[in-house]
Coordinates of C-alpha atoms and ligand atoms in Angstrom, one line a residue:
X218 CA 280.2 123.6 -18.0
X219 CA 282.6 124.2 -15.3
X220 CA 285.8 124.0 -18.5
X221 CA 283.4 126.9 -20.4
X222 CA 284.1 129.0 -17.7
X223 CA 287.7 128.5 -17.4
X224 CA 287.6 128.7 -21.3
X225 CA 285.1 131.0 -21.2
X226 CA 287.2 133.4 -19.4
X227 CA 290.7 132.6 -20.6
X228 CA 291.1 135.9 -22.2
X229 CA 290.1 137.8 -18.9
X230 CA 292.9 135.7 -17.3
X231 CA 295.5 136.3 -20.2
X232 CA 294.5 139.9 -19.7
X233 CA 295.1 140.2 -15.2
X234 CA 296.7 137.0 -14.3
X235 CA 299.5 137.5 -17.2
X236 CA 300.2 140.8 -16.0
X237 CA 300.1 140.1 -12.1
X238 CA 302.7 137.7 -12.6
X239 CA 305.0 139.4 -14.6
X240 CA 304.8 142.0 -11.8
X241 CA 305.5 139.1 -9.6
X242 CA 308.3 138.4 -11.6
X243 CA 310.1 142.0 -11.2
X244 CA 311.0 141.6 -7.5
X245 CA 309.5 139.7 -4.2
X246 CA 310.2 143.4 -2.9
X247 CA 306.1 145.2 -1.8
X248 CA 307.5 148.4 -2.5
X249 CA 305.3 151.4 -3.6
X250 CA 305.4 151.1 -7.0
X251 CA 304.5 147.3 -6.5
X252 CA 301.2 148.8 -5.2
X253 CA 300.9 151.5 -7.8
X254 CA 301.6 148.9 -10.7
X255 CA 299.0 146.5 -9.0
X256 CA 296.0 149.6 -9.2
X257 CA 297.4 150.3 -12.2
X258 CA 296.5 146.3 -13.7
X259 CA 293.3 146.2 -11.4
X260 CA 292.2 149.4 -13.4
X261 CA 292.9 148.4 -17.0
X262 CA 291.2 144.8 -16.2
X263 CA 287.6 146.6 -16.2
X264 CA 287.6 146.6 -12.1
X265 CA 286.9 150.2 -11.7
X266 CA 289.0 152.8 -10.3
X267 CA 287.0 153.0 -7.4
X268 CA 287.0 149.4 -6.6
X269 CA 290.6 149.0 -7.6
X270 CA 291.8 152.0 -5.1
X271 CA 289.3 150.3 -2.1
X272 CA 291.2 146.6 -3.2
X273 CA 294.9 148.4 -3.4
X274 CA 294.0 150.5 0.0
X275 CA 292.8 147.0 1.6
X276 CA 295.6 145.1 0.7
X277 CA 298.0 147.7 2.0
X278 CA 296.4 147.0 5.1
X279 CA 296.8 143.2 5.7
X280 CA 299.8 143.2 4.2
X281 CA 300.7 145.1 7.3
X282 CA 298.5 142.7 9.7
X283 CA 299.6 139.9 8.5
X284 CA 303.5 140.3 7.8
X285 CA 303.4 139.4 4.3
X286 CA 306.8 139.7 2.9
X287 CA 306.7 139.1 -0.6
X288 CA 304.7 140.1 -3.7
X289 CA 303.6 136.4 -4.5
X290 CA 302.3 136.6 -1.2
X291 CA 300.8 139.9 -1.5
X292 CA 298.8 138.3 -4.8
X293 CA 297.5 135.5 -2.9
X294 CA 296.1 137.9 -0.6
X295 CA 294.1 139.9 -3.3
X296 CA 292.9 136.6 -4.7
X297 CA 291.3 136.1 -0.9
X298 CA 290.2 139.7 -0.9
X299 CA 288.4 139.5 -4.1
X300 CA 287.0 136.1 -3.5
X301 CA 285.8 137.7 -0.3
X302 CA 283.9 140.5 -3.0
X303 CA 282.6 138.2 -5.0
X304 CA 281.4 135.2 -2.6
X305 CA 278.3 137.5 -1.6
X306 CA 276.4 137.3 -4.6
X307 CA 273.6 134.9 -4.3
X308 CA 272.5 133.4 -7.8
X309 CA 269.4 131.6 -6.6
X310 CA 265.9 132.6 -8.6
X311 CA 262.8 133.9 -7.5
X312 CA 259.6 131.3 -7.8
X313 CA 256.7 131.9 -6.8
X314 CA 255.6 129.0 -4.3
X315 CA 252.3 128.7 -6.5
X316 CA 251.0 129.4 -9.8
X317 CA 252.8 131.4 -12.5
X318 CA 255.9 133.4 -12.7
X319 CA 256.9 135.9 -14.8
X320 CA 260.2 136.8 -16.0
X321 CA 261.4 140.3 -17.9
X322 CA 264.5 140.4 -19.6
X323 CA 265.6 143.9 -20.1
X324 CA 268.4 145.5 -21.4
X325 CA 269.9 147.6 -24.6
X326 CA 270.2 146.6 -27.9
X327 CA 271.9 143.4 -29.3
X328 CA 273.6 142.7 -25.7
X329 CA 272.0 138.9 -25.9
X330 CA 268.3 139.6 -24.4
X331 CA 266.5 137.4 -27.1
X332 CA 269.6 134.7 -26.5
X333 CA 269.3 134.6 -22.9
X334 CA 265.5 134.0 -22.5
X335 CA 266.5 130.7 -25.0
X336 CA 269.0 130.2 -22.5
X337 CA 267.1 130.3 -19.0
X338 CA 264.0 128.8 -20.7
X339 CA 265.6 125.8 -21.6
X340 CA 267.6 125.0 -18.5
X341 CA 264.3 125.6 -16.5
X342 CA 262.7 123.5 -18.8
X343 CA 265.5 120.8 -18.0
X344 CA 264.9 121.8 -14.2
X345 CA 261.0 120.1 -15.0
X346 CA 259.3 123.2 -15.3
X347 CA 256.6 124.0 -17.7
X348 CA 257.8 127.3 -19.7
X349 CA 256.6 129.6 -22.3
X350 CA 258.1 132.6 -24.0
X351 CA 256.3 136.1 -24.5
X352 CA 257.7 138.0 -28.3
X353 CA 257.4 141.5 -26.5
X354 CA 260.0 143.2 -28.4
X355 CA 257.8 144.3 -31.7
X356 CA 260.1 146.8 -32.5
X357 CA 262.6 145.2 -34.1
X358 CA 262.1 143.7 -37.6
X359 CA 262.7 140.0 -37.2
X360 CA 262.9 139.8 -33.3
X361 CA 259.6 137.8 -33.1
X362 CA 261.0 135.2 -35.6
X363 CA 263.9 134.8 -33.7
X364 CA 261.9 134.1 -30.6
X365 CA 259.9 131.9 -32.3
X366 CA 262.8 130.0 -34.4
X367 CA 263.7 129.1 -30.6
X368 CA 260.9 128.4 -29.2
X369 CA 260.2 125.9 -32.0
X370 CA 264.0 124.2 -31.7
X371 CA 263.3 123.9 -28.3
X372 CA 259.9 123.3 -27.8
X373 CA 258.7 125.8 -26.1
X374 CA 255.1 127.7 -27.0
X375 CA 255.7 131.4 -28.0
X376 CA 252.8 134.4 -27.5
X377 CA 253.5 136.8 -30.1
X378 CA 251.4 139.4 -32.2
X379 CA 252.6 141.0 -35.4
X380 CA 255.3 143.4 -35.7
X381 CA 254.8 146.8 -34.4
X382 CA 251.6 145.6 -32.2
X383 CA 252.0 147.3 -28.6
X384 CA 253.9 145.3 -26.0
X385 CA 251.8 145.9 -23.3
X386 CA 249.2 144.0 -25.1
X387 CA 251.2 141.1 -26.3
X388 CA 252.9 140.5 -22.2
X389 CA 248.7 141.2 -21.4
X390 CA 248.0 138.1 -23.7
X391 CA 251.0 136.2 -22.4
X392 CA 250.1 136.3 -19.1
X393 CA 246.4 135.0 -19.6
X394 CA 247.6 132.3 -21.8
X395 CA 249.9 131.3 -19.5
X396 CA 248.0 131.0 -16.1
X397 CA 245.6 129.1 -18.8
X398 CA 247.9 126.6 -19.6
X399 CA 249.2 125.7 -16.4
X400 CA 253.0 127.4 -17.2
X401 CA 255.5 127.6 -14.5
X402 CA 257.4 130.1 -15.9
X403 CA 256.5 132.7 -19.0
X404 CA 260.3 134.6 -20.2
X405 CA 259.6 137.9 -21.4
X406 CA 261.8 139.4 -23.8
X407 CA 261.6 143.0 -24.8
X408 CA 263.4 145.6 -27.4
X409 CA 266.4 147.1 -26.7
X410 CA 266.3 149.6 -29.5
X411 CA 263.7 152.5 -29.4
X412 CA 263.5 155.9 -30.7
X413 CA 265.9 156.7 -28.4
X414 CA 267.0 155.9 -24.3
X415 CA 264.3 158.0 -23.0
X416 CA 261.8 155.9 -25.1
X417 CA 263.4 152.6 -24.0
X418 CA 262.9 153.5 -20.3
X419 CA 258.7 154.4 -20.2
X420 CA 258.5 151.3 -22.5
X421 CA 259.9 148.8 -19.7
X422 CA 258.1 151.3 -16.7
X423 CA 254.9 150.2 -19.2
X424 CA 255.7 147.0 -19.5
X425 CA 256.5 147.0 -15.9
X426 CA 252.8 148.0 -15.0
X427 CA 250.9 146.2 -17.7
X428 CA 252.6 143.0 -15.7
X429 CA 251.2 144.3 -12.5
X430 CA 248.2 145.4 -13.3
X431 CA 247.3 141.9 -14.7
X432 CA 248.8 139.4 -11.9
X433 CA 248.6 142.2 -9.1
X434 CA 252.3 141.7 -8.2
X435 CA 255.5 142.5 -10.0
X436 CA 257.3 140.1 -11.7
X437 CA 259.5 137.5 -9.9
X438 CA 262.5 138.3 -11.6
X439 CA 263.6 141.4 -13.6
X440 CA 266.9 140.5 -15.0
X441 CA 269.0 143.3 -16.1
X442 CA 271.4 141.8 -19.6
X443 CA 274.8 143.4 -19.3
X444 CA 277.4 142.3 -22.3
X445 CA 280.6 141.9 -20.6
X446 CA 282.3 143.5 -23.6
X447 CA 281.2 146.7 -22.3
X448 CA 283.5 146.8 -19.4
X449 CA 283.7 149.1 -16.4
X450 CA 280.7 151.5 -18.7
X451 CA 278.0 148.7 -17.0
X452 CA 278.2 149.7 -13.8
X453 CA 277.4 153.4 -15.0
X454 CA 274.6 152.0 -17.6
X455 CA 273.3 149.2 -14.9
X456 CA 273.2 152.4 -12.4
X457 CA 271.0 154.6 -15.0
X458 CA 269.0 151.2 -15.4
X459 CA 268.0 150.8 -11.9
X460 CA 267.2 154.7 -11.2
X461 CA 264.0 153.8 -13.8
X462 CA 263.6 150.8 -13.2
X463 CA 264.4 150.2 -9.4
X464 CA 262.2 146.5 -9.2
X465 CA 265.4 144.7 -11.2
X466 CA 266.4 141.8 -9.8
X467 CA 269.1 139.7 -10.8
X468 CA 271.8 140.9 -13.6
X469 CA 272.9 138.4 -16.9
X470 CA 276.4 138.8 -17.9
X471 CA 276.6 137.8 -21.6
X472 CA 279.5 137.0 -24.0
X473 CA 282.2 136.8 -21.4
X474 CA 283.5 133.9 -23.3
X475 CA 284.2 136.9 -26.3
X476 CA 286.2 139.8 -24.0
X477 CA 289.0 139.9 -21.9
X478 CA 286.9 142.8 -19.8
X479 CA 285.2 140.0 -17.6
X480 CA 287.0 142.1 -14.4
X481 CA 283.9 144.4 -14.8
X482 CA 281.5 141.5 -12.5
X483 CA 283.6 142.9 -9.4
X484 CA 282.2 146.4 -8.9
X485 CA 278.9 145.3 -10.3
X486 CA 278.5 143.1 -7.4
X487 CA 280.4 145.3 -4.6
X488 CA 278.5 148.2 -6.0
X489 CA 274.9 147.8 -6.8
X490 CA 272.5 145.9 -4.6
X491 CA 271.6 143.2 -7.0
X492 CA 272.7 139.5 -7.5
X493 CA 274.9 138.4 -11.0
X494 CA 271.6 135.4 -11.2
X495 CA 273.5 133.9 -14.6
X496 CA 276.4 134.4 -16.6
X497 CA 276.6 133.4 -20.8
X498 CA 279.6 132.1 -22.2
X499 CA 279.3 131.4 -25.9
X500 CA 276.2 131.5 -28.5
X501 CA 274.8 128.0 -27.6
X502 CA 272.1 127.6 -25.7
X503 CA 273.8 125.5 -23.4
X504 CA 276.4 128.2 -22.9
X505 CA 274.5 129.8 -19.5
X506 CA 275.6 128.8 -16.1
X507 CA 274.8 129.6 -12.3
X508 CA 277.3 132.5 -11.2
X509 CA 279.3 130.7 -9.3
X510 CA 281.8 133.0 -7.2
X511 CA 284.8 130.3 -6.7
X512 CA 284.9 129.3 -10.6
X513 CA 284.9 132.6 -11.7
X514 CA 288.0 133.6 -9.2
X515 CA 289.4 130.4 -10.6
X516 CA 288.8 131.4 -14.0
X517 CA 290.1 135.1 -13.7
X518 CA 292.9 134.5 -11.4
X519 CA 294.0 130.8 -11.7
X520 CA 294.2 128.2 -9.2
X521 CA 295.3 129.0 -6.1
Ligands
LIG605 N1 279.8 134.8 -27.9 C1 278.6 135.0 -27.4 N2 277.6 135.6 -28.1 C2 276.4 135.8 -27.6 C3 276.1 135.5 -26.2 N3 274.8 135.9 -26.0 C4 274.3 136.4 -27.1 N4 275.3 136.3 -28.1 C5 275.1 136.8 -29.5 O1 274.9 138.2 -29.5 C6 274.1 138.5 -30.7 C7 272.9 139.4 -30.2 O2 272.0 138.5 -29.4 P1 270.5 138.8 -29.2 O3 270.0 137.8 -28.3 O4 269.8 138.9 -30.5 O5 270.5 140.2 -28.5 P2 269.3 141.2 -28.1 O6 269.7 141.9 -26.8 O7 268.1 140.4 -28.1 O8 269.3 142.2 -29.3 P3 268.1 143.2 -29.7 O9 266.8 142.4 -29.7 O10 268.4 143.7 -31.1 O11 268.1 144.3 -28.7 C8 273.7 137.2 -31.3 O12 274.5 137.0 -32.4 C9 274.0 136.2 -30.2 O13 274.3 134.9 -30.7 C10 277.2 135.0 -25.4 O14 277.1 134.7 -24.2 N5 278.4 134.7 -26.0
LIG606 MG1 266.2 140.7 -28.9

């Protein structure tokens, strides 16, 4: 796993690492235009403007401190600074000590919702715990038959109802069956696409309540799935995520293995309040991993 992630992310390093040292290689000289050059590459890498100014701004500063002379020097730094950004995030997952928990995976259409509850179900499975899915997006045509096509590959029992049956009912189902059968863990997967965003939103808040009306607490985890490919837009869309649904837990960061845009983690972590719990790097259910802050410096940024 720990090669998928520096595979995973070898475009994200082609993309900032590439164009750090070839600004490197003009000059050791930390002139101005070093530092405008350097917010300039932060910025196009999917780190936000607003993080990117904060990094270039901080960097100034211990440049000072520190009596770093040269721009190698200066890069070595900003590796530190954003390790330091990073290293907060705390991937571990909510259990509850006894009985059942209940995962929701939430999140716009076709950014890897129905993927990732394959993914996490299976490596808790591996972990020795006893999980079952819930097919709670019956919007889509076909999303329960994908659910259950995995479920059935990796032997796990799905809950399901037929298409176009209301969610809240099929997550109320889920949940009996689960305490029932002894489950450690039921993953809830939901639709991404509704009528429109509005829709989407008082669907989860439904879903939300159904879940704790029926256990009389709130899920353990809410995971919020972000596709990398979206870049710097997922702080904005996480942010507009969180107003309606303030409960969310962890974020998922899919497909980082497919964009060059995997930058964007930075601000999600520095900005919002909530942990990066897993990270997906390819299509096979394998390809899911721990956020782990050092390999993914390593992975963006190279060795030090
Ligand atoms: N390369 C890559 N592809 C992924 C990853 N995660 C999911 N995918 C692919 O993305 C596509 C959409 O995945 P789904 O899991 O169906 O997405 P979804 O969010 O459930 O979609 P809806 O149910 O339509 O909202 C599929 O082709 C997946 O194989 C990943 O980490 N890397
Ligand atoms: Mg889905």
């Amino acid at each position: 796993m720990l090669d998928k992630w520096l595979n995973g992310l070898k475009k994200t390093q082609e993309n900032i690492l590439g164009r750090l040292n070839a600004l490197i290689k003009i000059g050791p000289t930390i002139s101005e235009l070093f530092y405008e050059n350097l917010e300039e590459i932060l910025i196009s890498s999917d780190i936000g403007v607003k993080t990117s100014m904060e990094l270039v701004a901080t960097l100034k500063d211990e440049v000072k401190k520190d009596k770093i002379k040269d721009t190698q020097e200066a890069i070595n730094k900003l590796r530190e600074l954003i390790l330091g950004i990073v290293k907060v995030n705390n991937s571990e997952l909510n259990i509850s000590p006894e009985g059942l928990s209940v995962y929701l995976f939430i999140g716009v259409n076709g950014v890897g919702k129905t993927t990732t509850v394959a993914k996490v179900g299976n490596l808790l499975q591996k972990r020795g715990l006893k999980v079952m899915f819930s097919a709670g997006d019956t919007f889509r045509a076909g999303a329960i038959k994908q659910l259950k096509i995995w479920g059935e590959s990796l032997d796990i029992p799905v809950i399901s109802q037929q298409e176009g049956s209301d969610p809240a009912a099929v997550i109320f189902d889920s949940i009996e069956a689960a305490k029932a059968r002894g489950i450690d863990v039921l993953l809830i997967d939901t639709a991404g696409r509704l009528h429109n965003k509005k829709n989407l939103m008082e669907e989860i808040k439904k879903i939300n309540k159904v879940i704790e009306r029926e256990d009389g607490r709130k899920p353990e985890e809410i995971f919020l799935v972000i596709d990398s490919g979206t870049g710097q837009n997922a702080l904005a869309s996480a942010e507009e995520f969180i107003k309606n649904v303030p409960d969310i837990t962890g974020l998922i960061l899919t497909k980082l293995d497919g964009t060059a845009k995997g930058g964007m983690a930075i601000p999600l972590i520095k900005d919002l309040d909530i942990p990066i719990k897993f990270v997906c790097l390819g299509e096979n259910v394998k390809d899911i991993s721990e956020f782990i802050p050092e390999k993914f410096i390593e992975g963006i940024l190279g060795e030090v």
